[in-house]
Amino acid sequence: MTDRITITRPDDWHLHLRDEAMLAAVTPDTAWHFGRALIMPNLVPPVVTRDEAIAYRQRIMAACPAGADFTPMMTLYLTEGTDADDLVGAARDGVITAVKLYPAGATTNSASGVRDIDKVMPVLEAMADSGVPLCVHGEVTDSDVDIFDREAVFIDRVLDPLRRRLPALCVVMEHVTTSDGIDYVRGGGDSIAATLTTHHLFINRNHMLAGGIRPHYYCLPVAKRETHRKALVAAAISGDSSFFLGTDSAPHLDSAKLAPCGCAGIYTSPNTLACLAQIFDQHDALDRLDGFVALHGAAFYEVPVNDGTVTLERTEEAQPVPQDRVTPEGMLTVFDPMVPIHWKVAG
Ligand code: NCD
Ligand code: ZN
């Protein structure tokens, strides 16, 4: 039985760090163990221009603990008013790594997102020409589409037509939650990849809704039925380089989660690595954890893998869920995977 495993210092290819007090509270939880993270731009107002990305990056660096070896990789939030030259210049100069497409209204802080994809086609063409990856929140928002079907319908109505129109565009289907998404990415060639979150590898919709509603498991895309969760786990542990970690760790204060209309988002940064070690171990796939958390994403984004390593060790006793974070504005609950976790980051 493997009791210790050393992996390459990992990357989180989908992370929400927020701003101000929350940014200060959550950044250390990622910065201690991850080499890089792709920072989501859905602030209020969103990060739309090169200059806003530079300023946000500086605020993140100021929130990093001294001595942490962490590089935020920035994204821009695509709007119908995005300036293609500003965007392409920011990518060319290394200010941004990718651009994020939120269908308007799809999720937290997405009001400025795209309503009509035709309106952003010139920007997407410029991105395809310049090799700037597009990260998509892959859900339609039409009120007649059931929330559990929104990812599958997005593939048919938006993603596949877009990729046929712009075959050179590199796309990341973020936080895939369905076997439909997995199948689409698996058959999609080198120009498409998918991130998988930690929480979607653990929870299905029953965990959220059966026996009482658990607001801390509400996120978008919403957790689906068990067959889908199993497909996500199979993809994560498969060693297929099209799939890599993007935690989508999305902190919201308890006061915003435990409300009549609670926010979507689960905070997983503190225990993501331990949870992943647990699930890969359970499936006899610890040897593939490095690929999922450190190698596949770096290869897709064409950056060198990180220097340095992280060691995880198995523990006799189950590890407690990390304590809720105390922020100046209130409490922040950490993801409870609901199964005993017998792994922790060593040291
Ligand atoms: C994210 C957030 O809170 O910013 N919420 C979530 O449920 N994942 C937005 C997102 O990635 O959809
Ligand atoms: Zn997200």
mmCIF file of C-alpha atoms and ligand atoms in Angstrom:
data_model
loop_
_atom_site.group_PDB
_atom_site.id
_atom_site.type_symbol
_atom_site.label_atom_id
_atom_site.label_comp_id
_atom_site.label_asym_id
_atom_site.label_seq_id
_atom_site.Cartn_x
_atom_site.Cartn_y
_atom_site.Cartn_z
ATOM 1 C CA MET A 1 0.000 0.000 0.000
ATOM 2 C CA THR A 2 1.364 3.449 -0.949
ATOM 3 C CA ASP A 3 1.546 5.631 2.128
ATOM 4 C CA ARG A 4 3.205 8.666 0.614
ATOM 5 C CA ILE A 5 3.064 10.146 -2.835
ATOM 6 C CA THR A 6 5.087 13.024 -4.204
ATOM 7 C CA ILE A 7 3.597 14.935 -7.093
ATOM 8 C CA THR A 8 4.735 17.872 -9.173
ATOM 9 C CA ARG A 9 3.625 21.174 -7.638
ATOM 10 C CA PRO A 10 0.100 21.340 -9.061
ATOM 11 C CA ASP A 11 -1.922 23.982 -10.908
ATOM 12 C CA ASP A 12 -5.554 24.960 -10.486
ATOM 13 C CA TRP A 13 -6.887 25.850 -13.921
ATOM 14 C CA HIS A 14 -10.137 27.447 -12.669
ATOM 15 C CA LEU A 15 -10.174 29.465 -9.466
ATOM 16 C CA HIS A 16 -12.211 32.307 -7.965
ATOM 17 C CA LEU A 17 -10.196 34.503 -5.604
ATOM 18 C CA ARG A 18 -12.620 37.459 -5.418
ATOM 19 C CA ASP A 19 -11.325 40.793 -4.143
ATOM 20 C CA GLU A 20 -10.586 42.776 -0.977
ATOM 21 C CA ALA A 21 -11.293 40.975 2.321
ATOM 22 C CA MET A 22 -12.255 37.676 0.660
ATOM 23 C CA LEU A 23 -9.189 37.774 -1.595
ATOM 24 C CA ALA A 24 -6.995 38.215 1.474
ATOM 25 C CA ALA A 25 -8.769 35.385 3.287
ATOM 26 C CA VAL A 26 -8.648 32.742 0.543
ATOM 27 C CA THR A 27 -5.469 33.339 -1.471
ATOM 28 C CA PRO A 28 -3.122 31.605 1.024
ATOM 29 C CA ASP A 29 -5.172 28.389 0.833
ATOM 30 C CA THR A 30 -4.196 28.064 -2.836
ATOM 31 C CA ALA A 31 -0.805 29.761 -2.802
ATOM 32 C CA TRP A 32 0.804 27.389 -0.297
ATOM 33 C CA HIS A 33 0.375 24.289 -2.439
ATOM 34 C CA PHE A 34 -0.299 25.351 -6.011
ATOM 35 C CA GLY A 35 2.262 26.766 -8.424
ATOM 36 C CA ARG A 36 -0.254 28.558 -10.607
ATOM 37 C CA ALA A 37 -3.971 29.138 -10.898
ATOM 38 C CA LEU A 38 -6.108 30.460 -13.719
ATOM 39 C CA ILE A 39 -7.982 33.311 -12.063
ATOM 40 C CA MET A 40 -11.613 33.800 -12.995
ATOM 41 C CA PRO A 41 -12.550 37.371 -13.929
ATOM 42 C CA ASN A 42 -16.146 37.493 -12.606
ATOM 43 C CA LEU A 43 -15.639 40.315 -10.154
ATOM 44 C CA VAL A 44 -18.195 43.088 -9.852
ATOM 45 C CA PRO A 45 -17.542 44.837 -12.181
ATOM 46 C CA PRO A 46 -15.772 42.119 -14.191
ATOM 47 C CA VAL A 47 -12.154 42.118 -15.370
ATOM 48 C CA VAL A 48 -12.634 43.138 -18.991
ATOM 49 C CA THR A 49 -9.526 44.994 -20.129
ATOM 50 C CA ARG A 50 -5.796 44.457 -20.108
ATOM 51 C CA ASP A 51 -5.309 47.219 -17.541
ATOM 52 C CA GLU A 52 -7.923 45.725 -15.226
ATOM 53 C CA ALA A 53 -6.178 42.340 -15.442
ATOM 54 C CA ILE A 54 -2.827 43.931 -14.550
ATOM 55 C CA ALA A 55 -4.356 45.747 -11.573
ATOM 56 C CA TYR A 56 -6.165 42.610 -10.335
ATOM 57 C CA ARG A 57 -2.978 40.575 -10.667
ATOM 58 C CA GLN A 58 -1.197 43.083 -8.438
ATOM 59 C CA ARG A 59 -3.925 42.835 -5.804
ATOM 60 C CA ILE A 60 -3.603 39.032 -5.860
ATOM 61 C CA MET A 61 0.171 39.192 -5.475
ATOM 62 C CA ALA A 62 -0.293 41.508 -2.495
ATOM 63 C CA ALA A 63 -2.583 38.894 -0.911
ATOM 64 C CA CYS A 64 -0.032 36.063 -1.338
ATOM 65 C CA PRO A 65 1.763 35.054 1.817
ATOM 66 C CA ALA A 66 5.468 35.936 1.834
ATOM 67 C CA GLY A 67 7.479 32.960 0.679
ATOM 68 C CA ALA A 68 4.708 31.307 -1.319
ATOM 69 C CA ASP A 69 5.755 30.412 -4.865
ATOM 70 C CA PHE A 70 2.497 31.207 -6.637
ATOM 71 C CA THR A 71 1.777 32.736 -10.034
ATOM 72 C CA PRO A 72 -1.735 33.916 -10.893
ATOM 73 C CA MET A 73 -2.558 33.400 -14.573
ATOM 74 C CA MET A 74 -5.067 36.023 -15.576
ATOM 75 C CA THR A 75 -8.192 35.865 -17.736
ATOM 76 C CA LEU A 76 -10.445 38.468 -19.305
ATOM 77 C CA TYR A 77 -14.217 38.360 -19.104
ATOM 78 C CA LEU A 78 -15.654 38.359 -22.610
ATOM 79 C CA THR A 79 -18.407 40.919 -23.151
ATOM 80 C CA GLU A 80 -20.232 42.044 -26.248
ATOM 81 C CA GLY A 81 -18.133 45.226 -26.009
ATOM 82 C CA THR A 82 -14.706 43.555 -25.719
ATOM 83 C CA ASP A 83 -11.970 45.219 -27.760
ATOM 84 C CA ALA A 84 -10.227 42.490 -29.799
ATOM 85 C CA ASP A 85 -6.968 44.432 -30.131
ATOM 86 C CA ASP A 86 -6.702 45.028 -26.380
ATOM 87 C CA LEU A 87 -7.377 41.350 -25.731
ATOM 88 C CA VAL A 88 -4.967 39.959 -28.321
ATOM 89 C CA GLY A 89 -2.262 42.408 -27.206
ATOM 90 C CA ALA A 90 -2.734 41.328 -23.561
ATOM 91 C CA ALA A 91 -2.331 37.681 -24.569
ATOM 92 C CA ARG A 92 0.685 38.380 -26.788
ATOM 93 C CA ASP A 93 2.401 40.221 -23.909
ATOM 94 C CA GLY A 94 1.686 37.453 -21.412
ATOM 95 C CA VAL A 95 -0.693 39.570 -19.316
ATOM 96 C CA ILE A 96 -3.519 37.065 -19.820
ATOM 97 C CA THR A 97 -3.585 33.324 -20.440
ATOM 98 C CA ALA A 98 -7.181 32.858 -21.572
ATOM 99 C CA VAL A 99 -10.560 34.512 -22.062
ATOM 100 C CA LYS A 100 -13.719 33.474 -20.254
ATOM 101 C CA LEU A 101 -17.117 33.179 -21.892
ATOM 102 C CA TYR A 102 -20.055 33.378 -19.513
ATOM 103 C CA PRO A 103 -23.459 33.191 -21.128
ATOM 104 C CA ALA A 104 -25.300 36.156 -19.583
ATOM 105 C CA GLY A 105 -27.110 35.059 -16.424
ATOM 106 C CA ALA A 106 -25.542 31.582 -16.317
ATOM 107 C CA THR A 107 -23.928 31.900 -12.910
ATOM 108 C CA THR A 108 -22.595 34.171 -10.146
ATOM 109 C CA ASN A 109 -21.741 37.661 -11.454
ATOM 110 C CA SER A 110 -22.442 36.888 -15.094
ATOM 111 C CA ALA A 111 -24.804 39.748 -15.882
ATOM 112 C CA SER A 112 -22.225 41.305 -18.222
ATOM 113 C CA GLY A 113 -21.795 38.046 -20.108
ATOM 114 C CA VAL A 114 -22.612 37.237 -23.703
ATOM 115 C CA ARG A 115 -26.244 37.277 -24.840
ATOM 116 C CA ASP A 116 -25.690 36.770 -28.545
ATOM 117 C CA ILE A 117 -22.618 34.794 -29.578
ATOM 118 C CA ASP A 118 -22.699 36.347 -33.053
ATOM 119 C CA LYS A 119 -21.836 39.690 -31.447
ATOM 120 C CA VAL A 120 -18.502 38.333 -30.164
ATOM 121 C CA MET A 121 -17.632 36.402 -33.314
ATOM 122 C CA PRO A 122 -15.010 38.932 -34.492
ATOM 123 C CA VAL A 123 -13.266 38.686 -31.114
ATOM 124 C CA LEU A 124 -13.406 34.883 -31.212
ATOM 125 C CA GLU A 125 -11.973 34.933 -34.745
ATOM 126 C CA ALA A 126 -9.101 37.118 -33.544
ATOM 127 C CA MET A 127 -8.510 34.697 -30.663
ATOM 128 C CA ALA A 128 -8.472 31.709 -33.023
ATOM 129 C CA ASP A 129 -5.968 33.513 -35.279
ATOM 130 C CA SER A 130 -3.703 34.386 -32.347
ATOM 131 C CA GLY A 131 -4.000 31.130 -30.393
ATOM 132 C CA VAL A 132 -5.744 32.606 -27.329
ATOM 133 C CA PRO A 133 -7.716 29.857 -25.532
ATOM 134 C CA LEU A 134 -11.402 30.338 -24.761
ATOM 135 C CA CYS A 135 -12.675 28.978 -21.438
ATOM 136 C CA VAL A 136 -16.414 28.422 -21.516
ATOM 137 C CA HIS A 137 -19.009 28.214 -18.806
ATOM 138 C CA GLY A 138 -20.919 25.617 -20.794
ATOM 139 C CA GLU A 139 -24.545 26.138 -19.889
ATOM 140 C CA VAL A 140 -27.404 27.697 -21.801
ATOM 141 C CA THR A 141 -29.605 30.046 -19.831
ATOM 142 C CA ASP A 142 -32.905 29.734 -21.719
ATOM 143 C CA SER A 143 -35.650 29.533 -19.143
ATOM 144 C CA ASP A 144 -37.319 26.675 -21.015
ATOM 145 C CA VAL A 145 -34.257 24.452 -20.574
ATOM 146 C CA ASP A 146 -34.226 22.461 -17.356
ATOM 147 C CA ILE A 147 -31.251 23.357 -15.162
ATOM 148 C CA PHE A 148 -30.039 19.735 -15.178
ATOM 149 C CA ASP A 149 -29.960 19.733 -19.004
ATOM 150 C CA ARG A 150 -28.200 23.045 -19.532
ATOM 151 C CA GLU A 151 -24.751 21.625 -20.143
ATOM 152 C CA ALA A 152 -25.859 19.030 -22.685
ATOM 153 C CA VAL A 153 -27.970 21.599 -24.540
ATOM 154 C CA PHE A 154 -25.058 24.057 -24.566
ATOM 155 C CA ILE A 155 -22.906 21.509 -26.373
ATOM 156 C CA ASP A 156 -25.508 21.041 -29.111
ATOM 157 C CA ARG A 157 -26.672 24.610 -29.501
ATOM 158 C CA VAL A 158 -23.560 26.675 -28.840
ATOM 159 C CA LEU A 159 -20.296 24.808 -28.429
ATOM 160 C CA ASP A 160 -20.381 22.399 -31.334
ATOM 161 C CA PRO A 161 -21.574 25.003 -33.862
ATOM 162 C CA LEU A 162 -18.903 27.415 -32.608
ATOM 163 C CA ARG A 163 -16.121 24.856 -32.977
ATOM 164 C CA ARG A 164 -17.298 23.921 -36.471
ATOM 165 C CA ARG A 165 -17.235 27.558 -37.407
ATOM 166 C CA LEU A 166 -13.821 28.226 -35.823
ATOM 167 C CA PRO A 167 -11.941 24.911 -35.818
ATOM 168 C CA ALA A 168 -8.665 26.647 -34.887
ATOM 169 C CA LEU A 169 -10.094 28.054 -31.643
ATOM 170 C CA CYS A 170 -8.738 26.294 -28.531
ATOM 171 C CA VAL A 171 -11.565 25.710 -26.062
ATOM 172 C CA VAL A 172 -11.668 24.563 -22.466
ATOM 173 C CA MET A 173 -15.020 23.287 -21.332
ATOM 174 C CA GLU A 174 -14.876 24.332 -17.715
ATOM 175 C CA HIS A 175 -16.185 22.320 -14.752
ATOM 176 C CA VAL A 176 -17.741 19.558 -16.837
ATOM 177 C CA THR A 177 -20.542 17.831 -14.942
ATOM 178 C CA THR A 178 -22.079 15.354 -17.375
ATOM 179 C CA SER A 179 -21.115 12.273 -19.353
ATOM 180 C CA ASP A 180 -22.259 14.276 -22.403
ATOM 181 C CA GLY A 181 -19.491 16.790 -21.707
ATOM 182 C CA ILE A 182 -16.925 14.053 -21.121
ATOM 183 C CA ASP A 183 -17.856 12.274 -24.363
ATOM 184 C CA TYR A 184 -17.764 15.507 -26.347
ATOM 185 C CA VAL A 185 -14.285 16.408 -25.095
ATOM 186 C CA ARG A 186 -12.946 12.885 -25.458
ATOM 187 C CA GLY A 187 -13.837 12.797 -29.115
ATOM 188 C CA GLY A 188 -12.877 16.393 -29.781
ATOM 189 C CA GLY A 189 -9.199 16.314 -30.748
ATOM 190 C CA ASP A 190 -6.381 18.550 -29.546
ATOM 191 C CA SER A 191 -8.241 21.851 -29.674
ATOM 192 C CA ILE A 192 -10.552 21.017 -26.776
ATOM 193 C CA ALA A 193 -9.972 20.051 -23.156
ATOM 194 C CA ALA A 194 -12.043 20.060 -19.987
ATOM 195 C CA THR A 195 -11.487 20.963 -16.386
ATOM 196 C CA LEU A 196 -13.036 18.885 -13.637
ATOM 197 C CA THR A 197 -13.716 20.185 -10.160
ATOM 198 C CA THR A 198 -12.992 18.383 -6.912
ATOM 199 C CA HIS A 199 -16.535 18.620 -5.623
ATOM 200 C CA HIS A 200 -18.166 17.156 -8.730
ATOM 201 C CA LEU A 201 -16.019 14.045 -8.249
ATOM 202 C CA PHE A 202 -17.655 13.582 -4.826
ATOM 203 C CA ILE A 203 -21.208 14.815 -4.899
ATOM 204 C CA ASN A 204 -24.254 14.038 -6.969
ATOM 205 C CA ARG A 205 -27.574 15.818 -6.808
ATOM 206 C CA ASN A 206 -28.885 13.521 -4.091
ATOM 207 C CA HIS A 207 -26.143 14.698 -1.783
ATOM 208 C CA MET A 208 -27.439 18.209 -2.313
ATOM 209 C CA LEU A 209 -31.174 17.539 -2.163
ATOM 210 C CA ALA A 210 -32.126 14.209 -0.550
ATOM 211 C CA GLY A 211 -32.960 14.224 3.143
ATOM 212 C CA GLY A 212 -32.765 18.002 3.348
ATOM 213 C CA ILE A 213 -31.374 20.774 1.201
ATOM 214 C CA ARG A 214 -27.644 21.391 1.623
ATOM 215 C CA PRO A 215 -26.863 24.881 0.383
ATOM 216 C CA HIS A 216 -23.115 24.324 0.704
ATOM 217 C CA TYR A 217 -23.369 21.789 -2.139
ATOM 218 C CA TYR A 218 -25.113 24.208 -4.464
ATOM 219 C CA CYS A 219 -22.843 25.283 -7.281
ATOM 220 C CA LEU A 220 -23.092 25.860 -10.987
ATOM 221 C CA PRO A 221 -23.132 23.839 -13.068
ATOM 222 C CA VAL A 222 -25.318 22.039 -10.552
ATOM 223 C CA ALA A 223 -24.298 18.510 -9.523
ATOM 224 C CA LYS A 224 -26.016 15.870 -11.667
ATOM 225 C CA ARG A 225 -27.132 12.281 -11.107
ATOM 226 C CA GLU A 226 -24.754 9.536 -9.972
ATOM 227 C CA THR A 227 -24.098 8.113 -13.451
ATOM 228 C CA HIS A 228 -22.637 11.470 -14.442
ATOM 229 C CA ARG A 229 -20.466 11.685 -11.329
ATOM 230 C CA LYS A 230 -19.089 8.258 -12.166
ATOM 231 C CA ALA A 231 -18.261 9.404 -15.700
ATOM 232 C CA LEU A 232 -16.371 12.387 -14.271
ATOM 233 C CA VAL A 233 -14.350 10.187 -11.941
ATOM 234 C CA ALA A 234 -13.575 7.789 -14.791
ATOM 235 C CA ALA A 235 -12.308 10.686 -16.914
ATOM 236 C CA ALA A 236 -10.216 12.164 -14.083
ATOM 237 C CA ILE A 237 -8.445 8.889 -13.286
ATOM 238 C CA SER A 238 -8.148 7.760 -16.920
ATOM 239 C CA GLY A 239 -4.825 9.443 -17.604
ATOM 240 C CA ASP A 240 -6.392 11.116 -20.680
ATOM 241 C CA SER A 241 -4.565 14.436 -21.010
ATOM 242 C CA SER A 242 -7.750 16.193 -22.181
ATOM 243 C CA PHE A 243 -8.901 16.277 -18.547
ATOM 244 C CA PHE A 244 -7.274 18.262 -15.765
ATOM 245 C CA LEU A 245 -8.011 19.975 -12.481
ATOM 246 C CA GLY A 246 -9.828 23.273 -12.278
ATOM 247 C CA THR A 247 -11.264 23.363 -8.774
ATOM 248 C CA ASP A 248 -13.783 26.130 -9.393
ATOM 249 C CA SER A 249 -13.261 26.869 -5.717
ATOM 250 C CA ALA A 250 -15.767 29.700 -5.375
ATOM 251 C CA PRO A 251 -15.954 31.271 -1.914
ATOM 252 C CA HIS A 252 -19.150 32.897 -0.703
ATOM 253 C CA LEU A 253 -19.833 33.977 2.860
ATOM 254 C CA ASP A 254 -22.190 31.703 4.779
ATOM 255 C CA SER A 255 -24.611 34.613 4.967
ATOM 256 C CA ALA A 256 -24.843 34.563 1.152
ATOM 257 C CA LYS A 257 -25.060 30.762 0.909
ATOM 258 C CA LEU A 258 -27.631 30.257 3.671
ATOM 259 C CA ALA A 259 -30.174 32.668 2.259
ATOM 260 C CA PRO A 260 -33.627 32.339 0.671
ATOM 261 C CA CYS A 261 -31.903 32.753 -2.695
ATOM 262 C CA GLY A 262 -28.456 31.390 -1.925
ATOM 263 C CA CYS A 263 -25.339 31.857 -4.061
ATOM 264 C CA ALA A 264 -23.796 29.146 -6.204
ATOM 265 C CA GLY A 265 -20.252 28.151 -5.354
ATOM 266 C CA ILE A 266 -18.298 25.708 -3.169
ATOM 267 C CA TYR A 267 -15.065 26.524 -1.380
ATOM 268 C CA THR A 268 -12.663 23.626 -1.905
ATOM 269 C CA SER A 269 -9.186 25.163 -1.949
ATOM 270 C CA PRO A 270 -8.133 24.076 1.562
ATOM 271 C CA ASN A 271 -8.784 20.338 1.118
ATOM 272 C CA THR A 272 -8.736 19.809 -2.644
ATOM 273 C CA LEU A 273 -5.429 17.925 -2.771
ATOM 274 C CA ALA A 274 -6.340 15.636 0.119
ATOM 275 C CA CYS A 275 -9.746 14.904 -1.415
ATOM 276 C CA LEU A 276 -8.207 14.156 -4.810
ATOM 277 C CA ALA A 277 -5.605 11.828 -3.306
ATOM 278 C CA GLN A 278 -8.440 10.008 -1.560
ATOM 279 C CA ILE A 279 -10.497 9.472 -4.689
ATOM 280 C CA PHE A 280 -7.547 8.527 -6.911
ATOM 281 C CA ASP A 281 -6.379 6.099 -4.212
ATOM 282 C CA GLN A 282 -9.834 4.587 -3.920
ATOM 283 C CA HIS A 283 -9.682 3.843 -7.659
ATOM 284 C CA ASP A 284 -6.105 2.554 -7.566
ATOM 285 C CA ALA A 285 -5.003 5.461 -9.698
ATOM 286 C CA LEU A 286 -2.594 7.384 -7.463
ATOM 287 C CA ASP A 287 0.004 7.122 -10.230
ATOM 288 C CA ARG A 288 -2.252 9.289 -12.419
ATOM 289 C CA LEU A 289 -2.815 12.067 -9.907
ATOM 290 C CA ASP A 290 0.284 13.927 -11.101
ATOM 291 C CA GLY A 291 -1.032 14.004 -14.652
ATOM 292 C CA PHE A 292 -4.425 15.298 -13.561
ATOM 293 C CA VAL A 293 -3.211 18.029 -11.214
ATOM 294 C CA ALA A 294 0.107 19.065 -12.740
ATOM 295 C CA LEU A 295 0.979 17.754 -16.198
ATOM 296 C CA HIS A 296 -2.076 17.760 -18.475
ATOM 297 C CA GLY A 297 -3.073 21.356 -17.875
ATOM 298 C CA ALA A 298 0.456 22.672 -18.336
ATOM 299 C CA ALA A 299 0.689 20.815 -21.641
ATOM 300 C CA PHE A 300 -2.650 22.218 -22.851
ATOM 301 C CA TYR A 301 -1.734 25.793 -21.913
ATOM 302 C CA GLU A 302 1.776 25.268 -23.310
ATOM 303 C CA VAL A 303 3.621 26.260 -20.139
ATOM 304 C CA PRO A 304 6.420 24.302 -18.452
ATOM 305 C CA VAL A 305 5.408 22.125 -15.523
ATOM 306 C CA ASN A 306 6.143 23.694 -12.153
ATOM 307 C CA ASP A 307 9.403 23.248 -10.340
ATOM 308 C CA GLY A 308 9.017 21.757 -6.927
ATOM 309 C CA THR A 309 6.817 19.030 -5.503
ATOM 310 C CA VAL A 310 4.083 18.419 -2.995
ATOM 311 C CA THR A 311 3.996 15.285 -0.874
ATOM 312 C CA LEU A 312 0.786 13.749 0.331
ATOM 313 C CA GLU A 313 0.624 11.121 3.046
ATOM 314 C CA ARG A 314 -1.946 8.592 4.081
ATOM 315 C CA THR A 315 -3.184 8.902 7.643
ATOM 316 C CA GLU A 316 -4.547 6.218 9.917
ATOM 317 C CA GLU A 317 -7.193 8.544 11.282
ATOM 318 C CA ALA A 318 -9.633 10.299 8.988
ATOM 319 C CA GLN A 319 -8.717 13.954 8.571
ATOM 320 C CA PRO A 320 -11.225 16.476 9.870
ATOM 321 C CA VAL A 321 -12.752 18.860 7.334
ATOM 322 C CA PRO A 322 -10.627 22.026 7.566
ATOM 323 C CA GLN A 323 -12.081 24.618 9.882
ATOM 324 C CA ASP A 324 -14.329 27.212 8.387
ATOM 325 C CA ARG A 325 -12.433 30.343 7.474
ATOM 326 C CA VAL A 326 -13.074 33.484 9.473
ATOM 327 C CA THR A 327 -13.158 36.609 7.340
ATOM 328 C CA PRO A 328 -13.742 40.176 8.523
ATOM 329 C CA GLU A 329 -17.163 39.981 6.861
ATOM 330 C CA GLY A 330 -18.242 36.598 8.226
ATOM 331 C CA MET A 331 -17.670 32.863 8.058
ATOM 332 C CA LEU A 332 -16.730 30.848 4.995
ATOM 333 C CA THR A 333 -17.514 27.132 5.015
ATOM 334 C CA VAL A 334 -15.017 24.654 3.568
ATOM 335 C CA PHE A 335 -16.226 21.770 1.388
ATOM 336 C CA ASP A 336 -17.179 18.623 3.311
ATOM 337 C CA PRO A 337 -16.725 15.640 0.968
ATOM 338 C CA MET A 338 -19.002 13.560 3.247
ATOM 339 C CA VAL A 339 -16.620 10.594 3.128
ATOM 340 C CA PRO A 340 -13.638 10.020 5.397
ATOM 341 C CA ILE A 341 -10.435 11.496 3.968
ATOM 342 C CA HIS A 342 -7.318 9.571 4.908
ATOM 343 C CA TRP A 343 -4.849 11.808 3.108
ATOM 344 C CA LYS A 344 -3.201 15.102 3.917
ATOM 345 C CA VAL A 345 -0.489 17.304 2.504
ATOM 346 C CA ALA A 346 2.707 16.407 4.370
ATOM 347 C CA GLY A 347 4.765 18.975 6.228
HETATM 348 C C1 NCD B 1 -18.913 30.578 -9.413
HETATM 349 C C2 NCD B 1 -18.793 31.845 -8.566
HETATM 350 O O1 NCD B 1 -19.324 31.846 -7.443
HETATM 351 O O2 NCD B 1 -18.139 32.786 -8.995
HETATM 352 N N1 NCD B 1 -19.967 29.768 -8.871
HETATM 353 C C3 NCD B 1 -20.103 28.430 -9.017
HETATM 354 O O3 NCD B 1 -21.118 27.885 -8.581
HETATM 355 N N2 NCD B 1 -19.199 27.702 -9.607
HETATM 356 C C4 NCD B 1 -19.133 30.930 -10.838
HETATM 357 C C5 NCD B 1 -18.977 29.779 -11.774
HETATM 358 O O4 NCD B 1 -17.863 29.303 -12.039
HETATM 359 O O5 NCD B 1 -19.993 29.299 -12.286
HETATM 360 ZN ZN ZN B 2 -16.062 29.077 -11.649
#
